[in-house]
């Protein structure tokens, strides 16, 4: 996870100490290791991942607090079989929410990289859910979990960023890179005029 | 090859574990070393290049499978004198297929970097073949090989990526960098208004 | 600070040896460590930060001069409780001054990253002051300090760059990254057409 | 110089083994160290800089040839007091030649970074010369040298790249970074609509 954080940091995916990450622990009750609040995720260390239960209580380090948005991770783990969740703010994942604001979801289709999102079927179509950016984080967490669709490993928040799920750290990373590629492609395609045959 | 993979990874040319690479072995029958399936090519090691014959059978490691698109490499080696093939997905090489979709090929001319594609003649003109993205990989491989033109060291696949050929790893890399530069230039030029003399 | 300079250098924020940085020393009278004139900030060392008083006199190294724009830092420290000031030229922070030239300030609202600028209130709105780029640096320093608003940790200069303030090096860096993200988002949003529901 | 080459390589300024660099040796007759032909400049070593005279003859290594465009460096050194010349192909320095093709030069004004080109005067205006891209390199060299203006440390070649001069390696690098910033700004500004006061 530390390596993935460095990689995402290198992409510029954690501007201004934003973003957060978690790994679910295996076991009967929900426990996760989640990045602590306020740190610069581009230089995350193992010690910056805090073990907490579903009430965000740490059994280890009372002195450090989990990221304020850890509640969103909890609600998503409760609704899915994800083992890893990555949350990042990028220009692409913010701009795409502005373009599809009125529609309420982002349609993706026609591109080879849909396979990286787990869609290998011919003519795959994916609708990425898009929710309001509530400043009340419990409300945000509830909205994100309600919008989550098991066929799509991510949920967008308007002018905020994306939560991406995976059954492993590697899968969550693959999903995130595919989403970012497809959002950028969709935005740049909108500005492009296809040529007629004769040109 | 491992070094080239790291470099292309550094450019962001392997989003979401996409892309694949191969080197043809010298010898009478076709053998190649090709990247194994599903791995993150940005951290390729020598051990991730699997030696296979033209039927994609490995004599060494039965436990690992070559990339699903290895069949495209085989068909291209059979039709060319290439010793290295690189396949990458980028925003530019996807967007250019959307702009020239109706035309069926991408015309490149007028730029100094055509020399890097082997075209040193005055007023060089190159047409990069563009094929449909068939989900049946044998069909895709046949289409890519049929479209391959010995005067142009690359074939584009719609909303998927490019296959680039070279008689060495270094040449394939040079071809790939030249294609990506020329695709980006062509796309950005389309959005640019040349000024009249007086302005 | 050396680490922050390397990081900003890695972002390309110091083109052509531009930019400068300072840290205020704690104490009763104003002293700061400021980058020396003319050096390449991407390879700043501790020795390139010169200790000067508010008259820009160095008590240590008479042979080296502080950055010509050090006077702007002095005037900003005199008007604020900042402990660190970063000044960089970027395409985004130059283009945003061209777009909002007539308005005289840059309005920012609606995005999650306003929190990184210290604005956690619902419907936060921030106006980043914008001043003329006077070639007389004392005049520029006076204008920048006069425009400084304690609610906004930065001041833009037309076709020049931004001065960003923080109560620590880490806070100044967070403010800078948030400004650059929001300027880029604002510029790219201007070129984007939101879709109606039905599309 | 090796360090500068790595840095420019890191910026992506040497796509497809393009570009070349030289340092003039001090002495009565013209001698320079220039990058050898065909190599990947992103991994230049000291041994890749070949000492040649003004007839491009090497006294050291008969086996290696200087870059084919070394003749352009010779002609520029003969007309200037430059001690270093950098030549790179970038998207920005190619696109700017397409936008100003009819005008025959690129006007730069109004930006703080003109200082990095040596223009500290109020309302500085610089016209960067633009020449045709002749495939005959002696003809190209003559045209570039004829267009060179001592007040502007660079000459552009249409759909090819820029030759940048400096009295030291560091100065040439500063000039190059300033040109690239100003070309990008000019191109992006052209796509931007300034807002009226009331907006």
CSV table of C-alpha atoms in Angstrom, one decimal, chain A residues 14-18 40 42-43 69 89-91 94-95 98-100 102-103 133 135 137 158-160 187, chain C residues 3 7 109-113 115-116 122 173-174 177-178 181 184-185 188-189 192-197 199:
chain,number,residue,atom,x,y,z
A,14,UNK,CA,-2.9,13.7,-3.8
A,15,UNK,CA,-2.9,17.5,-4.3
A,16,UNK,CA,-2.8,19.6,-1.1
A,17,UNK,CA,-2.7,16.5,1.3
A,18,UNK,CA,-6.1,15.4,-0.1
A,40,UNK,CA,0.8,14.2,3.0
A,42,UNK,CA,2.7,11.2,-1.2
A,43,UNK,CA,5.0,10.2,1.7
A,69,UNK,CA,-13.6,10.6,5.3
A,89,UNK,CA,-8.9,14.2,-6.3
A,90,UNK,CA,-7.8,14.7,-9.9
A,91,UNK,CA,-8.6,17.4,-12.5
A,94,UNK,CA,-13.6,16.6,-11.0
A,95,UNK,CA,-14.2,17.9,-14.6
A,98,UNK,CA,-19.1,19.0,-14.0
A,99,UNK,CA,-19.8,17.7,-17.5
A,100,UNK,CA,-22.3,15.1,-16.4
A,102,UNK,CA,-27.3,17.1,-14.8
A,103,UNK,CA,-27.2,13.4,-15.8
A,133,UNK,CA,-20.7,16.5,-2.2
A,135,UNK,CA,-20.1,18.5,3.8
A,137,UNK,CA,-19.5,13.3,6.1
A,158,UNK,CA,-19.3,16.1,-7.5
A,159,UNK,CA,-16.4,18.5,-7.5
A,160,UNK,CA,-14.6,16.3,-5.0
A,187,UNK,CA,-13.4,14.8,-21.7
C,3,UNK,CA,12.8,19.1,0.1
C,7,UNK,CA,9.3,18.8,-5.1
C,109,UNK,CA,-16.0,28.2,-5.1
C,110,UNK,CA,-17.8,24.9,-5.1
C,111,UNK,CA,-14.8,22.6,-4.9
C,112,UNK,CA,-13.7,20.3,-2.1
C,113,UNK,CA,-10.2,21.6,-2.2
C,115,UNK,CA,-10.8,23.1,2.5
C,116,UNK,CA,-7.1,22.9,1.9
C,122,UNK,CA,-20.6,25.4,3.6
C,173,UNK,CA,2.9,23.9,0.2
C,174,UNK,CA,-0.6,22.7,0.8
C,177,UNK,CA,-1.0,22.8,-4.4
C,178,UNK,CA,-4.6,23.7,-3.7
C,181,UNK,CA,-5.4,22.6,-8.7
C,184,UNK,CA,-6.3,24.6,-13.6
C,185,UNK,CA,-9.8,23.3,-12.8
C,188,UNK,CA,-10.4,23.7,-18.0
C,189,UNK,CA,-14.0,24.1,-16.8
C,192,UNK,CA,-16.2,22.5,-21.0
C,193,UNK,CA,-19.8,22.3,-22.0
C,194,UNK,CA,-22.0,20.6,-19.4
C,195,UNK,CA,-24.5,18.2,-20.9
C,196,UNK,CA,-28.3,18.3,-20.5
C,197,UNK,CA,-30.0,15.5,-18.6
C,199,UNK,CA,-27.7,13.3,-23.4
